[in-house]
mmCIF file of C-alpha atoms in Angstrom:
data_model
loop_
_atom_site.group_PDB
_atom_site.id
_atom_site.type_symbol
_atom_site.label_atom_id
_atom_site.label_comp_id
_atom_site.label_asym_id
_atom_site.label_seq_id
_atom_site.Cartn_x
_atom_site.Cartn_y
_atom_site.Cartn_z
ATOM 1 C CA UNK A 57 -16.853 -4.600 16.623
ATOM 2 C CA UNK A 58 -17.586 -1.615 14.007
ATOM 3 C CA UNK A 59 -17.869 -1.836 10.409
ATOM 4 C CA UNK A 60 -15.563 0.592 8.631
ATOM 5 C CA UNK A 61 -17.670 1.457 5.790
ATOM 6 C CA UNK A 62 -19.826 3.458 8.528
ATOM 7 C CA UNK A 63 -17.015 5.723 8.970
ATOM 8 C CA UNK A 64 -14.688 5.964 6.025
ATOM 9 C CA UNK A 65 -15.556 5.563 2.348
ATOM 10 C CA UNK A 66 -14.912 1.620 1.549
ATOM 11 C CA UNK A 67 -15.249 -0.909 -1.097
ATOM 12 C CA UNK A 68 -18.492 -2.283 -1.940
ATOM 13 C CA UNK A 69 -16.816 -5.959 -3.248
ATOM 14 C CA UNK A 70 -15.659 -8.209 -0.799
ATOM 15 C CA UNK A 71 -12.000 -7.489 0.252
ATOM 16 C CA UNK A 72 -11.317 -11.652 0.559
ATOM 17 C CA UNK A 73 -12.630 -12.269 -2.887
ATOM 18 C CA UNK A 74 -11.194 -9.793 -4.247
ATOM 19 C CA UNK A 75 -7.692 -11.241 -3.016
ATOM 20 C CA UNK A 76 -8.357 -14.548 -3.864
ATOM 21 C CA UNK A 77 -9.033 -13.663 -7.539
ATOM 22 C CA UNK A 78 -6.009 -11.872 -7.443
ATOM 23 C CA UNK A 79 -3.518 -14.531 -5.902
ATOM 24 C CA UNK A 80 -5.337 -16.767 -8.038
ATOM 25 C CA UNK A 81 -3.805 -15.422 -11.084
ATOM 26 C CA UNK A 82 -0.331 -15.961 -9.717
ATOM 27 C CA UNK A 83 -1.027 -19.868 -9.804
ATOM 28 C CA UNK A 84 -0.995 -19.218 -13.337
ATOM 29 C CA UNK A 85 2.345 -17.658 -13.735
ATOM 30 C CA UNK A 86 4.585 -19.842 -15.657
ATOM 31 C CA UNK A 87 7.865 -17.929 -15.130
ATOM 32 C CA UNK A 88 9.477 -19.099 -11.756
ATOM 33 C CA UNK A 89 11.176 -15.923 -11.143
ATOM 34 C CA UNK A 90 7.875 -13.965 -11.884
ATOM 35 C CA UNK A 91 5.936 -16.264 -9.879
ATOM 36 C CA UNK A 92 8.834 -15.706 -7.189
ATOM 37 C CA UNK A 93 8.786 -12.502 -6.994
ATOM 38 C CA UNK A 94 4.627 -12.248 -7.153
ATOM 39 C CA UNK A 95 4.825 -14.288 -3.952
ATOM 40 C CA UNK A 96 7.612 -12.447 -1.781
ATOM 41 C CA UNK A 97 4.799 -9.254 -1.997
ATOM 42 C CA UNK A 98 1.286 -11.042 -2.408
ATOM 43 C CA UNK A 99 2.019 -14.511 -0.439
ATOM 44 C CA UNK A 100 4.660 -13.811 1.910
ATOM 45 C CA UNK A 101 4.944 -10.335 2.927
ATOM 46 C CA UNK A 102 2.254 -10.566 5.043
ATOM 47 C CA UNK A 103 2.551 -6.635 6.247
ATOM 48 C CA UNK A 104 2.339 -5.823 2.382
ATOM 49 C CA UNK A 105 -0.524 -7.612 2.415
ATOM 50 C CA UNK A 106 -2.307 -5.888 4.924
ATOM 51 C CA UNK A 107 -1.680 -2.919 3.089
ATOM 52 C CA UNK A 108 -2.380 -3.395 -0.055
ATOM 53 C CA UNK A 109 -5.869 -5.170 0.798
ATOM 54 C CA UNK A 110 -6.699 -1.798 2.607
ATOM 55 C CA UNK A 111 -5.190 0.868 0.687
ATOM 56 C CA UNK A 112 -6.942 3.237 -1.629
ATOM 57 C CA UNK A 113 -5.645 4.000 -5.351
ATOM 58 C CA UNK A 114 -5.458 7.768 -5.179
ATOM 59 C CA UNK A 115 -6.436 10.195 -2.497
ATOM 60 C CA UNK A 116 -9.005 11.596 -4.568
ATOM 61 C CA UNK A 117 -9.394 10.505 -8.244
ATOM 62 C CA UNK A 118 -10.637 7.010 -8.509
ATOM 63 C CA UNK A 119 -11.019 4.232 -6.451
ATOM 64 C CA UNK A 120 -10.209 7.020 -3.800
ATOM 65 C CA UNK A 121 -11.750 4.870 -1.019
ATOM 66 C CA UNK A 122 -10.287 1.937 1.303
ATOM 67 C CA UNK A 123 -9.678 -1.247 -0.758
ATOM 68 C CA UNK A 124 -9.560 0.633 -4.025
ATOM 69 C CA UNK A 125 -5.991 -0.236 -4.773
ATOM 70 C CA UNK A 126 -6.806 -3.733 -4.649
ATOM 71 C CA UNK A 127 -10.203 -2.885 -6.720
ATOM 72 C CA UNK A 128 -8.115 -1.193 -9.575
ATOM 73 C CA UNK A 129 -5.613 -3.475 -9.706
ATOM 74 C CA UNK A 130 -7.883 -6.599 -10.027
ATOM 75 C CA UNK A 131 -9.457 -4.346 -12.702
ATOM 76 C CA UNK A 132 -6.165 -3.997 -14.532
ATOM 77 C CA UNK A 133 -5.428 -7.481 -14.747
ATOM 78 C CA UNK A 134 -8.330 -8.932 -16.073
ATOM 79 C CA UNK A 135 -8.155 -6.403 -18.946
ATOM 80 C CA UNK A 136 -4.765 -7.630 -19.389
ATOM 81 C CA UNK A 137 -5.648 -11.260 -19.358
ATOM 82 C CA UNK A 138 -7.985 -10.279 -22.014
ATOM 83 C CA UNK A 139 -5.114 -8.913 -24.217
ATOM 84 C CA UNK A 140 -2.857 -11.492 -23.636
ATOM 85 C CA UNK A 141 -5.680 -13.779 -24.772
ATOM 86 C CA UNK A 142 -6.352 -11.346 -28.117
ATOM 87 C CA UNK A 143 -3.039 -10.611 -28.875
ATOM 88 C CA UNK A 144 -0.564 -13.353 -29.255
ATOM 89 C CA UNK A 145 2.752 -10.762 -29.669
ATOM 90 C CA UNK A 146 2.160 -10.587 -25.537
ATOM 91 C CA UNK A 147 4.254 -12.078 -23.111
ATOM 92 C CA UNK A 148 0.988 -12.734 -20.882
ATOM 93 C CA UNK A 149 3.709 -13.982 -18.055
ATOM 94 C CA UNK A 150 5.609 -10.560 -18.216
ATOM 95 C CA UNK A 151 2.361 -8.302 -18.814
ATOM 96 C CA UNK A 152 -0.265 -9.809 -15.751
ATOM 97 C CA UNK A 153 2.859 -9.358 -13.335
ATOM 98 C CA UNK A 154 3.679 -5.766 -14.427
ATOM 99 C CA UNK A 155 -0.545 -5.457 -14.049
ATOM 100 C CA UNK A 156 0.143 -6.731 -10.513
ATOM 101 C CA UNK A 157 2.709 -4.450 -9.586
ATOM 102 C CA UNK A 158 2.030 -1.272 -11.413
ATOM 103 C CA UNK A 159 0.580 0.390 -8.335
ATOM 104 C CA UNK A 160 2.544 -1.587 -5.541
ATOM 105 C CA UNK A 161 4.257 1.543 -4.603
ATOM 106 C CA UNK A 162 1.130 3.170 -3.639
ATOM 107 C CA UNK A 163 1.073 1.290 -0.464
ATOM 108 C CA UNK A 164 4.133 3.954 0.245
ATOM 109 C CA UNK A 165 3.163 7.198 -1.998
ATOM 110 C CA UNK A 166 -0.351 7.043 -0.078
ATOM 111 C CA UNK A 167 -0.802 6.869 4.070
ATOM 112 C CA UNK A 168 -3.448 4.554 5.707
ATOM 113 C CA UNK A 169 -7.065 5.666 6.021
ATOM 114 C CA UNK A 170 -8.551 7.419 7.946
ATOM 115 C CA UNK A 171 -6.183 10.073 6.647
ATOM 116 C CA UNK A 172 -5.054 8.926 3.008
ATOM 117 C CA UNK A 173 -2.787 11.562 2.537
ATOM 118 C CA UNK A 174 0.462 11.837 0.613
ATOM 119 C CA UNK A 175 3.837 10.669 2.002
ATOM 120 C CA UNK A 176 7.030 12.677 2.690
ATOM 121 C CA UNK A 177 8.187 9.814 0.065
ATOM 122 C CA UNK A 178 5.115 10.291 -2.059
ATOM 123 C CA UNK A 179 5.359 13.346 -2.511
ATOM 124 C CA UNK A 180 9.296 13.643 -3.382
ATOM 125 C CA UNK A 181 9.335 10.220 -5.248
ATOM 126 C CA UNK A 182 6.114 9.073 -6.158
ATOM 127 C CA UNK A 183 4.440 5.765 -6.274
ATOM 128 C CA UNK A 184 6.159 5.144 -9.610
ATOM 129 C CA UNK A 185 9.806 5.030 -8.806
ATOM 130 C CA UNK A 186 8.958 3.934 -5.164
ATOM 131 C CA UNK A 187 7.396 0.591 -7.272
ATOM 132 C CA UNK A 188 9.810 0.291 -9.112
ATOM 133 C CA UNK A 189 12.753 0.159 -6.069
ATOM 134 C CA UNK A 190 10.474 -2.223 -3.912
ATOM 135 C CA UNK A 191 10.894 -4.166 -6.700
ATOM 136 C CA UNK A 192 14.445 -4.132 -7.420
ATOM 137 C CA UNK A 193 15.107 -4.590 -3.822
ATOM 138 C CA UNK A 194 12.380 -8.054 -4.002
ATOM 139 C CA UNK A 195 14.278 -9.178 -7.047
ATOM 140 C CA UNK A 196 17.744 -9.027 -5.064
ATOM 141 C CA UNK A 197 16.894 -11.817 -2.834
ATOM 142 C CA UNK A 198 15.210 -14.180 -5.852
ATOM 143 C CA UNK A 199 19.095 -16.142 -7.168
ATOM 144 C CA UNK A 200 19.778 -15.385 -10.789
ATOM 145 C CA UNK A 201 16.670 -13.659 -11.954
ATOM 146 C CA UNK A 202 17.603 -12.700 -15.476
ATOM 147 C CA UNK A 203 18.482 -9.484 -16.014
ATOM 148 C CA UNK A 204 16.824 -8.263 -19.129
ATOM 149 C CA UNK A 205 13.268 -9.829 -17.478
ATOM 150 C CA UNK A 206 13.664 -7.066 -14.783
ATOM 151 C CA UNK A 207 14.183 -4.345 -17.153
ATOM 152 C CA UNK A 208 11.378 -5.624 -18.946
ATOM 153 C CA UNK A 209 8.963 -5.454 -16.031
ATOM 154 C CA UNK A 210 10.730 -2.353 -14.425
ATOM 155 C CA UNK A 211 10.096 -0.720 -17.711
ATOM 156 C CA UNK A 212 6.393 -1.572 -18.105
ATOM 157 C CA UNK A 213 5.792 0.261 -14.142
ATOM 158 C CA UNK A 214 7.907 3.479 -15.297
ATOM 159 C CA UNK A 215 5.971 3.702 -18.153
ATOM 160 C CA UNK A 216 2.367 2.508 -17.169
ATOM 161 C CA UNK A 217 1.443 6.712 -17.284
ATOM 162 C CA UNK A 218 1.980 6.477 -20.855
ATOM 163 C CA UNK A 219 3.634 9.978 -20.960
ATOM 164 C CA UNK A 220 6.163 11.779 -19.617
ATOM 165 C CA UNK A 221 3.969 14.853 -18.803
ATOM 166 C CA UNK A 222 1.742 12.192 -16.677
ATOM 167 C CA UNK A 223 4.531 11.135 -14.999
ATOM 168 C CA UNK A 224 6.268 8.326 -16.516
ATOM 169 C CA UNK A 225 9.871 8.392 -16.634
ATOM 170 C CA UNK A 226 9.795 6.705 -20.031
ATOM 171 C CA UNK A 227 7.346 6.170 -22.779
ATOM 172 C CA UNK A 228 6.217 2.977 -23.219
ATOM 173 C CA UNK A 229 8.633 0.835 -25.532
ATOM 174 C CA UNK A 230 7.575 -2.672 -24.888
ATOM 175 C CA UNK A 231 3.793 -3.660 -26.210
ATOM 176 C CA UNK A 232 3.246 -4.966 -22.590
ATOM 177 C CA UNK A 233 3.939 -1.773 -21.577
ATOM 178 C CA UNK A 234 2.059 -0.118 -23.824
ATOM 179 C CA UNK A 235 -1.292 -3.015 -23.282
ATOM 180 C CA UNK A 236 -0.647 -1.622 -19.220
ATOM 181 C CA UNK A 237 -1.132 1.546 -20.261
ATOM 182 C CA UNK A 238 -4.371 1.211 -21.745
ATOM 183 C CA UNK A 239 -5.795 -1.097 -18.875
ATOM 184 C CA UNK A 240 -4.685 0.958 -16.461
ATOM 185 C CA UNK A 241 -5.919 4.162 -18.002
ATOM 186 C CA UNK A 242 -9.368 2.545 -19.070
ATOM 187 C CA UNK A 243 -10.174 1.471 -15.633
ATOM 188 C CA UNK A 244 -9.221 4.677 -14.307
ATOM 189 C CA UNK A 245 -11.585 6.673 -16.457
ATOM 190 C CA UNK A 246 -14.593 4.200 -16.208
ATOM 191 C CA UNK A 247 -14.451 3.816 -12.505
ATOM 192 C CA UNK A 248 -14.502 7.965 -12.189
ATOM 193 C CA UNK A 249 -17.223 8.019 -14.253
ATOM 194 C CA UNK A 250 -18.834 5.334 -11.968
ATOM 195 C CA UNK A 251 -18.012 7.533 -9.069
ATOM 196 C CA UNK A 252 -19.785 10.691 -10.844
ATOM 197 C CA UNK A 253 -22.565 8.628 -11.807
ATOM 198 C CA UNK A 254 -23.317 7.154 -8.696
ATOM 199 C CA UNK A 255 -26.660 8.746 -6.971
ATOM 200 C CA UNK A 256 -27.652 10.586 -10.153
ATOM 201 C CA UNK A 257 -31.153 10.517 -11.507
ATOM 202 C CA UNK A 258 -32.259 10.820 -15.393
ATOM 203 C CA UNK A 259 -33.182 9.361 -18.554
ATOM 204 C CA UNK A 260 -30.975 11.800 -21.119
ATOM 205 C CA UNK A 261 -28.676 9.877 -23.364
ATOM 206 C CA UNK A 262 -25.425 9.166 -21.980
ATOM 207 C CA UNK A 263 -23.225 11.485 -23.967
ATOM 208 C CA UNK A 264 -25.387 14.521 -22.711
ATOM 209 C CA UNK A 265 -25.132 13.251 -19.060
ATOM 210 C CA UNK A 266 -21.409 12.820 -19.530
ATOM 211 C CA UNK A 267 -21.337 16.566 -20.508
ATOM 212 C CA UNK A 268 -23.817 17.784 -18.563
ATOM 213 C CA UNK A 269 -21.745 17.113 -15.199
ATOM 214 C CA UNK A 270 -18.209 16.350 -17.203
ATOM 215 C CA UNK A 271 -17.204 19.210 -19.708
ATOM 216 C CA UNK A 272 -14.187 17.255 -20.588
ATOM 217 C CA UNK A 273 -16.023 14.675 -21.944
ATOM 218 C CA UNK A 274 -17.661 17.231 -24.654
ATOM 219 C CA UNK A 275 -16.504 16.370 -28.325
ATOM 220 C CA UNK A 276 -18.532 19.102 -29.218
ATOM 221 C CA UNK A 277 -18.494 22.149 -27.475
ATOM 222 C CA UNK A 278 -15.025 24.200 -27.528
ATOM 223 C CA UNK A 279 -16.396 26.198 -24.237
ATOM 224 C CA UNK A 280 -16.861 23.119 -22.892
ATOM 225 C CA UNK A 281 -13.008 22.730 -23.655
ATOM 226 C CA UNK A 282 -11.953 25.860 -21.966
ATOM 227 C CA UNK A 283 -13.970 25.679 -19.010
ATOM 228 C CA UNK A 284 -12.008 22.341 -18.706
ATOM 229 C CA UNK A 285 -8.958 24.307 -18.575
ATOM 230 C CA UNK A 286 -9.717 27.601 -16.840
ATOM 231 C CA UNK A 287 -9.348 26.799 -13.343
ATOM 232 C CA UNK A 288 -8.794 23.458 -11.040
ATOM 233 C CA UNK A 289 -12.074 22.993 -10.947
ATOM 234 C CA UNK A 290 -13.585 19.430 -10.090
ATOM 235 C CA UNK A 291 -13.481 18.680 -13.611
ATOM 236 C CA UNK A 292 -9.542 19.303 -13.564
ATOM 237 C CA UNK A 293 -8.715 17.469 -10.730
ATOM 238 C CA UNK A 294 -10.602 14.250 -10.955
ATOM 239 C CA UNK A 295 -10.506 14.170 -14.437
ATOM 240 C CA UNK A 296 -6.753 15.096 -15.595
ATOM 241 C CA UNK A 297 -5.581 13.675 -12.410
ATOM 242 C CA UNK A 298 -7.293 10.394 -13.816
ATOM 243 C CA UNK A 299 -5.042 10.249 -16.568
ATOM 244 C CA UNK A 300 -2.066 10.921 -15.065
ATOM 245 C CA UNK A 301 -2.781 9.368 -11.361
ATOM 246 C CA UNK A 302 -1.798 11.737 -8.888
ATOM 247 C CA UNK A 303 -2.481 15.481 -8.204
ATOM 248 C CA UNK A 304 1.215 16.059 -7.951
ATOM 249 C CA UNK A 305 0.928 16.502 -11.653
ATOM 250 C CA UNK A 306 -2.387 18.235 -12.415
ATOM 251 C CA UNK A 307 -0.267 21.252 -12.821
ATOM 252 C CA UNK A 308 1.976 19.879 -15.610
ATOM 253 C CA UNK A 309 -1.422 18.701 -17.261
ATOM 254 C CA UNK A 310 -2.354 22.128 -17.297
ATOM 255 C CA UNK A 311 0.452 23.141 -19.360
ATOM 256 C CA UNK A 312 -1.050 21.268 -22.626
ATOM 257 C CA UNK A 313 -3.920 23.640 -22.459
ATOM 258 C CA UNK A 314 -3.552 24.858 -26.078
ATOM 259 C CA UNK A 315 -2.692 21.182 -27.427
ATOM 260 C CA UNK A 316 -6.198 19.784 -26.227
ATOM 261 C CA UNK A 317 -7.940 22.168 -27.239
ATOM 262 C CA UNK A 318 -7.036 22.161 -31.072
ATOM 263 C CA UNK A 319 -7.289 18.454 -30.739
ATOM 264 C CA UNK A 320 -11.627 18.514 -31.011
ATOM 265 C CA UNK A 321 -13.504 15.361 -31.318
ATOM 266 C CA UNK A 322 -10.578 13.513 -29.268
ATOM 267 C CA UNK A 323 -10.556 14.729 -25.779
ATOM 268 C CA UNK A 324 -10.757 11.033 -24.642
ATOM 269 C CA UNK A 325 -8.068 9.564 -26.073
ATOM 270 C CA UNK A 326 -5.516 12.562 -25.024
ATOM 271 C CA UNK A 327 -7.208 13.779 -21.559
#
């Protein structure tokens, strides 16, 4: 027997309680086709399963280590339990199963550690419109799931980037989409901040820490700014990739150089 973490970058939660906390939340699921179709990729696809529990969330952004998909997407939820709960225009039914499947495709776009490399499908597809065909191809076998419900949830996973220079195919135009989004994109920033964190010493504040080893998290600084966008340095591709998810599009984030830059003060909410 070997423990993995001695040889590949892992997890530090438990793996089993993460999963339970996740297939908990399908229990809750009110919808019987949503709760169907939760189950033929979290409950019965047991190959999935394995998978998904093992998988990492991006080959080098965040949660970049084995069991970070599951991580994330655990992440995700809750924050979208917690808007479903704050917000009663939510369908809480249509957002926590869009939460669960948001990154599903992944488990394609990305291959297995030890090498966690992209795909010959990730990279010509991507994990977005490979989720969104495993699950057009799951809700062909569940009988007369309504049709407008799968455009719905179809359309909250297409547009869970937010933009189309990110990625998305669509701009979010449902507010579950648009509550995704922000989940999705808040965990992604916080745990690569975690990540940069981790193992450093100091007492400074926290917004000169963030600088210090993050220009693009200067507000005040425009050099700060432009050494963000000079090169792919570190900074680029953790950072924009964070945002957008995948390195495949660093170079289209790039390309809004001169928007970001005139935007001061406000880096956070458009980087």
């Amino acid at each position: 027997e070997y423990n993995p973490a001695d040889y590949m970058p892992t997890t530090e939660k438990s793996v089993d309680g993460m999963y339970e906390q996740l297939t908990e939340f399908i229990r809750h699921i009110s919808n019987p086709y949503l709760k169907s179709l939760l189950e033929y990729f979290f409950v019965n696809d047991q190959e999935f399963i394995k998978k998904f529990r093992s998988h990492s969330a991006a080959k080098t952004v965040h949660h970049g280590f084995s069991g970070g998909l599951l991580e994330h997407t655990l992440s995700v939820l809750r924050m979208c339990e917690y808007f479903a709960g704050s917000y009663g225009i939510l369908n809480k039914d249509l957002l926590l199963t869009a939460a669960m499947c948001h990154d599903i495709g992944k488990t394609r776009e990305l291959s297995s550690f030890p090498d966690n490399d992209y795909t010959d499908e990730g990279q010509l597809i991507g994990h977005i419109v490979i989720g969104v065909e495993m699950l057009d191809e799951a809700i062909r076998t569940i009988p007369d799931f309504p049709v407008r419900l799968a455009n719905e949830l179809k359309h909250c996973i297409i547009a869970h980037h937010g933009e189309l220079e990110y990625g998305s195919p669509k701009k979010p135009a449902l507010a579950e989409a648009v509550a995704l989004n922000l989940a999705d994109n808040a965990d992604a920033k916080m745990q690569t901040l975690t990540e940069i964190f981790k193992g450093k010493t100091g007492t400074d504040w926290l917004g000169k820490r963030i600088t210090t080893y993050h220009p693009a998290y200067s507000h005040n600084h425009v050099e700060k700014e432009a050494q963000l966008f000079a090169g792919r340095s570190e900074v680029l591709s953790r950072l924009a990739a964070t945002s957008i998810h995948t390195e495949n599009h660093i170079t289209n984030a790039t390309n809004k150089e001169s928007k970001l830059c005139n935007i001061h003060g406000t880096i956070l909410l458009y980087f």
